[in-house]
């Protein structure tokens, strides 16, 4: 068994919206990521994916629950206590256009985290990180500004900056959703290679096909909860939760002859300010029974090993 | 006869310093009544520019050449004088990002009503009734026309944008990335709506997107664009199972498939700049099949089977 790097237990995160209203963006999430493991967190817009990742980075405070990095409880860690952890735990954001400062050259962008952490041998480390991120040879890119790079190259610069500190774990929040499909595979392949070399990866995505291809495990989130999790191929080929079943059924297939029977859920993407009673999915659920509006089902084993779903019918 | 036929369409943008950007470099295709066609390709390949030209809505620094035949009549020939009578009446468009373009201080209904009144289709009460009818058509209760944009979800605003484009009962609808930025489930709802509208109204649809699976799902045919050219045109089945152009094959190869276990491979490099003359095949620097001839001139178009053609040297010799 590889070492567990990130452990999130019963995480609850509330945001204040306006003067009185409080929304539970994350409402009891537990997940782990081990060294060399690639976990995908998928779900509709607003279901709490980014909040989960940002709380793990201590960018957003947890309302309750525990976050551990390796064997250290970092739930309430101060900024200075987080410093050594940050070296190990890095985050990459969605937008390669906004996350790079246009005034700095690539070499300075990649070197910045090294400076913050006061590390030496910067030149060497910058080159190594860039080459690991697929910017080879590094000389070709070191002196350039972000606007002189393609979108895919910019995202590689963000990854290089995250890799410069030689982290053991990466959180990647929609790392390819702003990029053309032609370059996405390169970035995802890179993350996959890093995983093979021992990094733990938690990737947030709303693209099930991408998750199916690259992740070992998939966690499906709905309205602040994980409603299904398991080995990627199991979750995709043998989904247990009615929400996952519907999600899988509407993903467009590239082969037009692959007949689709989309099970289109009507209604809107749900809003965490207004969580239904019982199973939070019941108002949209095609197979809901009377009990579903009062009983709030926990994750239970379903299907094969390590596969769990939160539905009273499993 | 095709309801819409585009022949050798070119669009140039004038840039500062006497430079020019050749955004659309001679594209041709036809569209049948009730047909759904995809126009796909990477960012910057000229998709939006091409359909803006068909609407006669290019920005002032652009100029267009070629023929755009609507029911056989060239609507590009006479400039705005020949475009205007058809714009919105026969050919309409849902703009890229339309769902975020509603005026926040006006009700959704009044924004749909405006073009109805301007076009002289109906006034006052009748225009209001027509607005309600259009909203119902796209699956929104007509009573909600007095709501403001912020009271609608993204998916509902996109439906309203589609309703607005249908106000004058056009024959051709051009939809620019109509589901980008929507959640998969809402995307599925909008796709279902577009399919229903084309089937029920006999409306012909051009769906502009960079998402190939989406086109495979709802379109009968597709045109793949690269650097201002249509590099391949055919049915979606032909494009997926028997691609003629390496770009089509490589694009599908870069697209993860939910159920297939095959590897996904990125396409190296990036599309060329369009403000410089390109010699040879514009895809050559990224192509996995290029031969010497590819560097010398633009490849000829080969028709493999009726309606299925591609522009590539290697495939032309195959
Ligand atoms: N800073 C904040 N203040 C108040 N509410 C917030 C804040 N950030 C997020 N929220 C709310 O919390 C919920 C979860 O947001 P979050 O960004 O975590 O979702 P997500 O799953 O990442 O969505 P997306 O796919 O759109 O990125 C949403 O309803 C959102 O509106
Ligand atoms: N008003 C303009 N002036 C100058 N160049 C322009 C203008 N509008 C577009 N272009 C250029 O024309 C080319 C085609 O742009 P277009 O918007 O048609 O691409 P697209 O295929 O729709 O891309 P996307 O998928 O990003 O929407 C690009 O190189 C773009 O930079
Ligand atoms: S013409 Fe040559 S370079 Fe262009 S796509 Fe065909 S093989 Fe590749
Ligand atoms: Mg997010
Ligand atoms: Mg566009």
XYZ file of C-alpha atoms and ligand atoms in Angstrom:
704
model
C 0.000 0.000 0.000
C 1.318 3.449 -0.889
C 1.372 6.098 1.771
C -1.782 8.185 2.092
C -0.866 11.806 1.445
C -4.071 13.775 1.732
C -6.925 12.777 4.012
C -10.131 14.770 4.165
C -12.661 13.642 6.743
C -16.220 14.851 7.165
C -15.329 18.232 5.763
C -17.973 20.945 6.045
C -17.367 24.383 4.561
C -19.827 27.206 4.924
C -19.807 30.502 3.109
C -21.646 33.554 4.242
C -23.697 35.008 1.417
C -25.091 38.417 2.234
C -25.788 39.363 5.822
C -27.838 36.441 7.075
C -27.604 33.613 4.622
C -25.117 30.813 5.076
C -24.550 28.181 2.395
C -22.926 24.854 2.989
C -20.782 24.567 -0.118
C -19.234 21.347 1.195
C -21.338 19.195 3.472
C -19.559 16.144 4.824
C -16.921 15.206 2.274
C -14.352 12.506 2.980
C -11.655 11.459 0.553
C -8.052 10.317 0.434
C -5.282 10.518 -2.098
C -2.277 8.220 -1.835
C 1.196 8.607 -3.327
C 1.115 7.613 -6.992
C -2.654 7.838 -7.105
C -4.714 9.921 -9.551
C -8.119 10.808 -8.129
C -10.723 12.760 -10.097
C -13.403 14.828 -8.392
C -16.287 15.379 -10.818
C -19.655 17.080 -10.611
C -21.822 19.904 -11.837
C -21.008 23.565 -11.458
C -21.370 24.816 -7.884
C -21.321 21.366 -6.252
C -18.279 22.317 -4.164
C -15.259 20.899 -6.005
C -13.103 24.014 -5.904
C -14.088 24.728 -2.311
C -12.952 21.224 -1.314
C -9.559 21.708 -2.959
C -9.077 25.218 -1.623
C -9.921 24.094 1.887
C -7.318 21.338 1.590
C -4.802 24.077 0.739
C -6.009 26.160 3.681
C -7.022 28.926 1.281
C -10.541 28.647 2.699
C -11.185 27.743 6.355
C -12.969 24.517 7.196
C -16.142 24.912 9.236
C -15.745 21.419 10.648
C -14.061 18.153 9.808
C -10.392 17.246 9.519
C -7.720 17.679 6.879
C -4.507 15.744 7.250
C -1.384 15.854 5.180
C 0.564 12.661 5.707
C 0.303 12.296 9.475
C -0.116 15.984 10.296
C -3.477 17.515 11.099
C -3.517 20.776 9.140
C -7.175 21.643 9.659
C -6.326 24.710 11.705
C -2.694 25.191 10.685
C -1.486 28.800 10.648
C 0.178 30.318 7.605
C 3.628 29.677 9.045
C 2.738 26.111 9.988
C 1.519 25.632 6.425
C 4.795 26.779 4.868
C 6.598 23.445 4.933
C 3.383 21.707 3.856
C 2.989 24.054 0.885
C 6.318 22.841 -0.447
C 4.821 19.401 -0.683
C 1.273 20.255 -1.609
C 0.862 22.410 -4.709
C -2.158 23.624 -6.628
C -2.648 24.400 -10.348
C -5.537 26.535 -11.480
C -7.881 26.416 -14.408
C -6.934 29.497 -16.321
C -3.421 29.563 -17.777
C -4.126 33.111 -18.955
C -4.924 34.613 -15.592
C -2.637 32.619 -13.365
C 0.591 33.822 -14.993
C 1.750 37.380 -14.413
C 2.222 38.892 -17.891
C 5.082 41.126 -16.697
C 7.411 38.293 -15.780
C 9.506 36.010 -17.929
C 8.959 32.273 -17.749
C 12.182 31.744 -15.771
C 11.056 34.232 -13.109
C 7.593 32.739 -12.875
C 8.980 29.263 -12.316
C 11.635 30.571 -9.891
C 9.190 32.542 -7.731
C 8.124 29.700 -5.425
C 11.820 28.834 -4.954
C 12.518 32.373 -3.847
C 9.585 32.394 -1.462
C 10.909 29.244 0.147
C 14.501 30.496 0.043
C 15.896 27.567 -1.912
C 19.203 27.740 -3.753
C 20.392 26.177 -7.003
C 17.485 28.012 -8.524
C 18.641 27.868 -12.146
C 19.093 24.165 -11.988
C 15.760 23.593 -10.266
C 13.913 25.836 -12.732
C 15.339 23.933 -15.688
C 14.570 20.576 -14.136
C 10.973 21.591 -13.373
C 10.473 22.952 -16.880
C 11.788 19.832 -18.506
C 9.601 17.714 -16.276
C 6.651 19.825 -17.392
C 7.518 19.078 -21.018
C 9.027 22.488 -21.840
C 12.077 21.027 -23.543
C 14.652 22.289 -24.090
C 14.153 24.775 -21.267
C 16.420 27.305 -23.021
C 13.788 27.775 -25.672
C 11.292 29.097 -23.133
C 13.243 30.623 -20.230
C 13.381 34.166 -21.568
C 9.863 34.326 -22.980
C 6.851 36.190 -21.622
C 3.488 34.422 -21.184
C 1.971 36.160 -24.227
C 4.652 34.573 -26.379
C 3.403 31.098 -25.482
C 0.436 29.041 -26.608
C -2.308 28.157 -24.118
C -0.904 24.651 -23.678
C 2.603 25.994 -23.072
C 1.270 28.480 -20.521
C -0.413 25.699 -18.604
C 2.898 23.815 -18.684
C 4.581 26.881 -17.167
C 2.027 26.820 -14.320
C 2.775 23.158 -13.820
C 6.530 23.811 -13.900
C 6.105 26.488 -11.217
C 4.169 23.994 -9.114
C 6.831 21.320 -9.694
C 9.794 23.570 -8.882
C 9.425 22.823 -5.181
C 9.355 19.098 -5.927
C 5.960 18.557 -4.302
C 4.627 15.149 -3.392
C 1.038 16.025 -4.147
C -0.731 18.175 -6.760
C -4.222 19.578 -6.694
C -5.297 20.490 -10.223
C -8.501 22.515 -10.557
C -9.827 22.064 -14.119
C -6.284 22.139 -15.513
C -7.310 21.673 -19.155
C -10.805 23.064 -19.485
C -9.594 26.319 -21.059
C -7.415 24.544 -23.600
C -8.162 23.211 -27.064
C -8.736 19.481 -27.195
C -5.621 19.080 -29.373
C -3.338 20.058 -26.471
C -5.334 18.695 -23.532
C -4.042 15.171 -23.922
C -0.455 16.431 -23.606
C -1.110 18.113 -20.251
C -3.092 15.162 -18.927
C -0.421 12.748 -20.113
C 2.106 14.852 -18.240
C 0.064 14.659 -15.025
C -0.203 10.944 -15.608
C 3.593 10.621 -15.939
C 4.064 12.582 -12.720
C 1.706 10.221 -10.988
C 3.696 7.274 -12.270
C 6.787 8.833 -10.729
C 5.043 8.839 -7.326
C 3.081 12.093 -7.085
C -0.431 12.011 -5.678
C -2.893 13.913 -7.862
C -6.356 15.225 -7.104
C -7.855 16.591 -10.301
C -11.091 18.519 -10.452
C -12.956 18.254 -13.705
C -16.474 18.328 -15.044
C -15.460 16.134 -17.970
C -16.264 12.504 -17.243
C -14.440 11.241 -20.342
C -11.220 12.819 -19.129
C -11.708 11.404 -15.652
C -12.454 7.967 -17.128
C -9.218 8.041 -19.098
C -6.737 9.336 -16.600
C -7.963 8.708 -13.076
C -7.553 5.603 -10.920
C -10.526 6.578 -8.838
C -13.476 8.885 -9.446
C -15.451 10.722 -6.773
C -18.776 12.099 -7.979
C -19.980 15.138 -6.079
C -23.529 16.410 -5.880
C -24.550 19.451 -3.854
C -21.650 19.375 -1.417
C -21.534 15.606 -0.961
C -19.712 12.737 -2.554
C -22.569 10.536 -3.773
C -20.468 7.863 -5.459
C -16.840 6.847 -5.509
C -14.821 3.929 -6.726
C -12.325 2.643 -9.287
C -12.691 4.810 -12.419
C -13.759 2.040 -14.781
C -16.308 0.752 -12.249
C -17.888 4.160 -11.714
C -18.157 4.705 -15.477
C -19.148 1.203 -16.620
C -21.174 0.160 -13.658
C -22.499 3.328 -12.033
C -24.610 2.704 -8.932
C -26.052 6.074 -8.023
C -28.932 7.317 -10.222
C -27.155 10.662 -10.580
C -23.965 9.051 -11.870
C -26.031 6.867 -14.204
C -27.651 9.955 -15.701
C -24.322 11.803 -15.968
C -22.665 8.903 -17.755
C -25.620 8.547 -20.119
C -25.466 12.130 -21.434
C -21.751 12.295 -22.206
C -21.511 12.693 -25.993
C -19.611 9.895 -27.751
C -17.200 10.676 -30.594
C -18.463 7.694 -32.604
C -21.809 8.697 -34.139
C -22.747 5.041 -34.496
C -22.467 4.513 -30.766
C -26.151 4.747 -29.986
C -26.920 6.876 -26.999
C -29.839 6.615 -24.658
C -29.408 9.826 -22.775
C -31.344 10.042 -19.578
C -31.702 13.802 -19.417
C -32.512 15.122 -15.962
C -34.830 18.081 -16.216
C -34.527 21.152 -14.072
C -31.558 23.233 -13.129
C -28.137 22.674 -11.706
C -28.937 22.538 -7.976
C -28.177 25.349 -5.595
C -26.468 24.754 -2.216
C -28.486 27.605 -0.710
C -31.504 25.366 -1.022
C -30.702 21.756 -0.146
C -33.664 19.357 -0.365
C -34.581 17.153 2.604
C -33.721 13.468 2.636
C -31.570 12.425 -0.267
C -30.494 15.725 -1.740
C -30.896 14.313 -5.238
C -34.486 13.142 -4.805
C -36.311 16.020 -6.606
C -34.425 15.208 -9.823
C -34.096 11.482 -9.312
C -35.876 9.329 -11.910
C -36.234 6.359 -9.518
C -36.953 8.126 -6.230
C -39.326 6.427 -3.795
C -41.359 7.992 -0.993
C -38.613 7.248 1.529
C -36.085 9.310 -0.463
C -37.544 12.613 0.660
C -36.965 11.835 4.308
C -33.996 9.492 4.504
C -30.509 10.895 3.899
C -28.482 7.900 2.724
C -24.777 7.614 3.609
C -22.143 6.150 1.270
C -22.494 2.361 1.340
C -20.518 -0.378 -0.394
C -21.976 -1.084 -3.828
C -20.712 -3.256 -6.649
C -17.055 -4.198 -6.383
C -14.248 -3.462 -3.939
C -13.900 0.142 -2.914
C -16.998 1.151 -4.844
C -19.551 3.048 -2.761
C -22.736 4.970 -3.439
C -25.142 7.038 -1.355
C -28.592 5.925 -2.445
C -31.204 4.005 -0.474
C -31.657 1.678 -3.434
C -28.107 0.325 -3.338
C -31.601 22.818 -53.970
C -29.647 23.596 -50.813
C -31.313 26.130 -48.562
C -27.857 27.614 -47.978
C -24.782 27.230 -50.169
C -21.450 28.871 -49.490
C -18.994 29.067 -52.378
C -15.358 30.048 -52.061
C -15.974 32.386 -49.127
C -13.041 34.521 -48.012
C -12.805 36.980 -45.125
C -9.912 39.338 -44.436
C -9.422 41.540 -41.394
C -7.504 44.751 -41.815
C -4.953 45.135 -39.030
C -3.008 48.250 -37.978
C 0.204 48.977 -39.951
C -1.314 47.897 -43.268
C -1.302 44.274 -42.235
C -4.021 41.826 -43.066
C -5.326 38.656 -41.486
C -6.875 36.092 -43.812
C -9.360 34.500 -41.412
C -11.455 32.526 -43.896
C -9.589 31.269 -46.953
C -12.108 30.017 -49.481
C -14.634 27.688 -47.862
C -17.488 25.955 -49.711
C -20.366 23.762 -48.536
C -24.109 23.307 -48.873
C -26.826 22.849 -46.276
C -30.166 21.101 -46.867
C -33.495 22.004 -45.326
C -33.846 20.480 -41.853
C -30.224 19.357 -41.823
C -27.880 19.725 -38.866
C -24.270 20.402 -39.775
C -21.322 20.898 -37.457
C -18.556 23.423 -38.066
C -15.656 22.312 -35.903
C -12.052 23.238 -35.307
C -9.612 24.687 -32.823
C -9.829 28.182 -31.406
C -9.031 30.838 -34.006
C -9.621 28.692 -37.104
C -12.315 31.056 -38.397
C -15.606 29.462 -37.358
C -17.240 32.566 -35.897
C -15.905 34.748 -38.688
C -17.387 32.429 -41.315
C -20.881 32.490 -39.849
C -20.766 36.219 -39.138
C -20.091 36.643 -42.866
C -23.224 34.600 -43.624
C -25.215 37.001 -41.435
C -23.592 40.078 -42.957
C -22.494 41.072 -39.474
C -18.720 41.242 -39.851
C -16.983 44.095 -38.026
C -16.036 47.197 -40.042
C -12.391 46.178 -40.476
C -13.423 43.016 -42.339
C -14.089 42.393 -46.002
C -15.627 39.300 -47.572
C -15.613 37.734 -51.046
C -17.227 34.689 -52.621
C -20.878 33.685 -52.866
C -23.452 33.003 -50.173
C -26.550 31.538 -51.806
C -29.787 31.509 -49.876
C -32.369 29.489 -51.818
C -30.196 30.170 -54.840
C -29.934 33.933 -54.410
C -26.490 35.409 -53.775
C -27.001 37.538 -50.670
C -23.349 38.580 -50.404
C -23.206 40.160 -53.885
C -25.055 43.381 -53.085
C -23.593 43.966 -49.621
C -25.963 45.140 -46.923
C -28.727 45.824 -49.450
C -28.989 42.119 -50.294
C -28.180 40.892 -46.792
C -30.606 42.974 -44.767
C -33.890 41.557 -46.109
C -32.766 38.037 -45.159
C -30.971 38.686 -41.904
C -33.099 37.305 -39.012
C -35.977 36.673 -41.456
C -34.391 33.756 -43.296
C -31.059 33.252 -41.596
C -30.555 33.882 -37.905
C -27.812 33.419 -35.363
C -27.240 32.644 -31.699
C -24.029 34.472 -30.842
C -21.088 32.982 -29.004
C -21.707 33.835 -25.331
C -25.268 35.041 -26.067
C -26.592 33.845 -22.735
C -24.400 36.390 -20.989
C -25.203 39.207 -23.408
C -28.718 40.087 -22.216
C -29.114 43.618 -20.913
C -29.352 43.160 -17.124
C -31.787 46.038 -16.580
C -34.410 44.934 -19.128
C -36.752 41.970 -18.817
C -36.052 38.934 -20.974
C -39.422 39.406 -22.664
C -38.842 43.007 -23.663
C -35.515 42.016 -25.212
C -37.200 39.382 -27.356
C -40.088 41.699 -28.177
C -37.837 44.467 -29.465
C -36.681 42.751 -32.662
C -40.219 41.476 -33.265
C -41.511 45.045 -33.242
C -38.567 46.411 -35.210
C -39.143 43.798 -37.883
C -42.777 44.896 -38.014
C -44.016 41.386 -37.243
C -46.294 42.435 -34.415
C -46.862 45.339 -32.043
C -47.874 45.781 -28.397
C -50.094 43.000 -27.109
C -49.568 40.847 -30.169
C -45.791 41.158 -29.835
C -46.098 40.127 -26.188
C -48.149 37.125 -27.156
C -45.620 36.193 -29.804
C -42.820 36.460 -27.220
C -44.679 34.101 -24.903
C -45.165 31.689 -27.790
C -41.451 31.758 -28.618
C -40.482 31.116 -24.999
C -42.885 28.183 -24.843
C -41.300 26.841 -28.014
C -37.935 26.614 -26.259
C -39.421 25.164 -23.076
C -39.848 28.252 -20.884
C -43.254 29.207 -19.521
C -44.486 32.325 -21.352
C -45.413 33.926 -18.051
C -41.759 34.262 -17.208
C -41.172 36.901 -19.863
C -41.332 39.653 -17.260
C -38.369 38.240 -15.408
C -34.908 39.785 -15.557
C -31.837 37.975 -16.889
C -30.384 37.384 -13.412
C -33.538 35.489 -12.471
C -32.807 32.955 -15.205
C -30.200 30.207 -14.964
C -27.520 29.958 -17.663
C -29.433 27.214 -19.442
C -32.634 29.273 -19.456
C -30.829 32.343 -20.783
C -29.414 30.187 -23.568
C -32.948 28.980 -24.377
C -34.133 32.594 -24.416
C -31.290 33.498 -26.791
C -32.412 30.691 -29.098
C -36.030 31.911 -28.866
C -34.888 35.376 -29.850
C -33.117 34.060 -32.944
C -36.303 32.245 -33.965
C -38.509 35.356 -33.713
C -38.886 35.804 -37.489
C -39.174 32.083 -38.320
C -35.856 31.723 -40.144
C -34.996 28.741 -42.361
C -31.398 28.609 -41.236
C -30.074 28.894 -37.688
C -26.402 29.481 -36.993
C -25.544 28.559 -33.382
C -22.089 29.595 -32.179
C -20.885 27.373 -29.297
C -24.425 27.146 -27.891
C -23.512 24.781 -25.059
C -19.987 25.827 -24.131
C -19.757 26.780 -20.450
C -22.931 24.859 -19.593
C -22.989 21.817 -17.331
C -23.259 18.439 -19.090
C -26.851 17.965 -18.028
C -27.923 21.441 -19.154
C -25.903 20.920 -22.330
C -27.886 17.742 -22.976
C -31.115 19.701 -22.516
C -30.062 22.362 -25.034
C -28.939 19.752 -27.572
C -32.276 17.991 -27.220
C -33.995 21.338 -27.839
C -31.953 22.057 -30.982
C -32.731 18.605 -32.372
C -36.430 19.043 -31.652
C -36.534 22.510 -33.246
C -34.833 21.389 -36.433
C -37.050 18.303 -36.701
C -40.301 20.101 -35.955
C -39.710 23.343 -37.840
C -37.668 22.003 -40.753
C -34.987 24.445 -39.656
C -31.460 23.923 -40.988
C -28.771 24.258 -38.318
C -25.093 25.033 -38.391
C -23.646 24.200 -35.027
C -20.287 25.841 -34.408
C -18.196 24.135 -31.757
C -14.751 22.859 -30.907
C -16.328 19.739 -29.399
C -16.310 16.825 -31.854
C -18.394 14.353 -29.797
C -21.141 16.928 -29.558
C -21.276 17.159 -33.331
C -21.162 13.380 -33.666
C -24.147 13.200 -31.396
C -26.545 15.601 -33.080
C -25.307 16.446 -36.589
C -25.642 14.430 -39.760
C -22.656 16.135 -41.395
C -19.709 18.240 -40.362
C -17.054 20.496 -41.817
C -13.680 20.490 -40.096
C -11.893 23.832 -40.290
C -8.199 24.507 -39.922
C -6.457 27.845 -40.422
C -9.360 29.334 -42.373
C -9.880 26.321 -44.668
C -12.371 23.497 -44.596
C -9.962 20.577 -44.514
C -12.609 17.873 -44.558
C -16.335 17.664 -45.179
C -18.537 14.610 -44.808
C -21.072 12.794 -42.694
C -20.122 12.455 -39.048
C -19.844 8.683 -39.557
C -17.404 9.172 -42.449
C -15.332 11.630 -40.453
C -15.060 9.289 -37.477
C -14.690 5.934 -39.248
C -13.030 6.895 -42.548
C -11.304 10.253 -42.091
C -9.639 11.593 -45.235
C -7.540 14.226 -43.559
C -4.844 13.616 -40.945
C -6.169 16.579 -38.936
C -9.594 14.953 -38.559
C -8.013 11.671 -37.530
C -5.650 13.369 -35.085
C -8.457 15.488 -33.593
C -10.485 12.378 -32.854
C -7.300 10.798 -31.501
C -6.922 13.678 -29.042
C -10.517 13.377 -27.834
C -11.075 11.108 -24.852
C -13.918 8.698 -25.329
C -15.897 7.755 -22.231
C -16.080 4.061 -22.994
C -13.191 3.248 -25.347
C -9.908 2.268 -23.750
C -7.749 3.621 -26.588
C -4.973 6.053 -25.903
C -5.501 9.787 -26.365
C -2.688 11.654 -28.071
C -2.258 15.392 -28.323
C -1.471 17.142 -31.587
C 1.962 18.759 -31.264
C 2.398 22.472 -31.914
C -0.258 25.090 -32.514
C -2.235 26.439 -35.479
C -0.355 28.915 -37.701
C -0.746 32.677 -37.614
C -3.170 33.893 -40.217
C -1.596 37.316 -40.676
C 1.243 35.808 -42.675
C 1.209 34.075 -46.031
C 1.316 30.281 -45.629
C 2.887 28.167 -48.358
C 1.924 24.561 -48.655
C -0.473 22.757 -46.358
C -1.131 24.830 -43.227
C -1.305 21.656 -41.136
C 2.093 20.405 -42.277
C 4.133 21.432 -39.179
C 1.822 19.354 -36.959
C 1.005 16.553 -39.361
C 2.133 12.967 -38.796
C 1.895 12.026 -42.490
C 3.510 14.943 -44.326
C 5.583 14.354 -47.466
C 7.786 16.765 -49.448
C 4.918 17.942 -51.647
C 3.073 19.258 -48.577
C 5.520 22.145 -48.238
C 5.073 23.401 -51.779
C 1.425 24.206 -52.421
C -2.015 23.966 -50.887
C -3.240 20.356 -51.238
C -5.948 19.517 -53.789
C -9.397 18.457 -52.673
C -10.180 14.803 -53.153
C -13.698 13.420 -53.086
C -13.708 9.891 -51.714
C -17.414 9.241 -51.940
C -20.245 11.601 -52.853
C -20.319 14.442 -50.338
C -17.124 13.340 -48.574
C -14.008 15.311 -49.420
C -10.692 16.267 -47.893
C -7.741 18.481 -48.813
C -4.545 16.515 -48.298
C -1.663 15.439 -50.568
C -1.062 12.103 -48.969
C -4.666 11.039 -48.962
C -5.051 12.333 -52.526
C -2.376 9.858 -53.658
C -3.762 7.018 -51.563
N -16.185 32.940 -1.711
C -17.447 32.495 -1.725
N -18.424 33.117 -1.043
C -19.683 32.666 -1.034
N -20.099 31.579 -1.720
C -19.176 30.912 -2.437
C -17.819 31.329 -2.484
N -17.131 30.475 -3.292
C -18.040 29.561 -3.722
N -19.261 29.818 -3.197
C -20.471 29.015 -3.420
O -20.213 27.705 -2.965
C -20.745 26.734 -3.842
C -19.643 25.794 -4.312
O -18.725 26.523 -5.107
P -17.426 25.873 -5.769
O -16.692 26.962 -6.440
O -16.708 25.081 -4.746
O -18.072 24.885 -6.827
P -17.398 24.050 -8.012
O -17.899 22.662 -7.866
O -15.939 24.269 -8.050
O -18.102 24.700 -9.294
P -17.517 25.020 -10.774
O -17.605 23.727 -11.528
O -18.511 26.019 -11.293
O -16.132 25.549 -10.625
C -21.401 27.500 -4.974
O -22.771 27.598 -4.724
C -20.781 28.861 -4.892
O -21.681 29.852 -5.335
N -12.226 41.900 -35.458
C -11.112 41.226 -35.745
N -10.001 41.854 -36.156
C -8.882 41.187 -36.452
N -8.758 39.840 -36.376
C -9.826 39.147 -35.977
C -11.058 39.789 -35.633
N -11.949 38.830 -35.265
C -11.304 37.650 -35.368
N -10.032 37.830 -35.811
C -9.046 36.780 -36.069
O -9.579 35.926 -37.063
C -9.239 34.559 -36.798
C -10.492 33.722 -36.706
O -11.224 34.120 -35.542
P -12.633 33.477 -35.174
O -13.184 34.274 -34.045
O -13.450 33.354 -36.390
O -12.197 32.036 -34.677
P -13.073 30.861 -34.037
O -12.808 29.659 -34.872
O -14.481 31.294 -33.891
O -12.370 30.667 -32.631
P -12.996 30.347 -31.168
O -13.181 28.859 -31.124
O -11.888 30.787 -30.244
O -14.258 31.128 -31.015
C -8.408 34.591 -35.517
O -7.060 34.560 -35.872
C -8.783 35.894 -34.873
O -7.725 36.375 -34.093
S -1.301 17.694 -47.066
Fe 0.491 16.842 -46.097
S 0.828 18.092 -44.310
Fe -1.243 18.489 -45.016
S -2.459 17.093 -43.880
Fe -1.993 16.038 -45.753
S -0.142 14.912 -45.260
Fe -0.389 16.357 -43.648
Mg -14.658 25.173 -9.510
Mg -15.696 31.604 -32.235
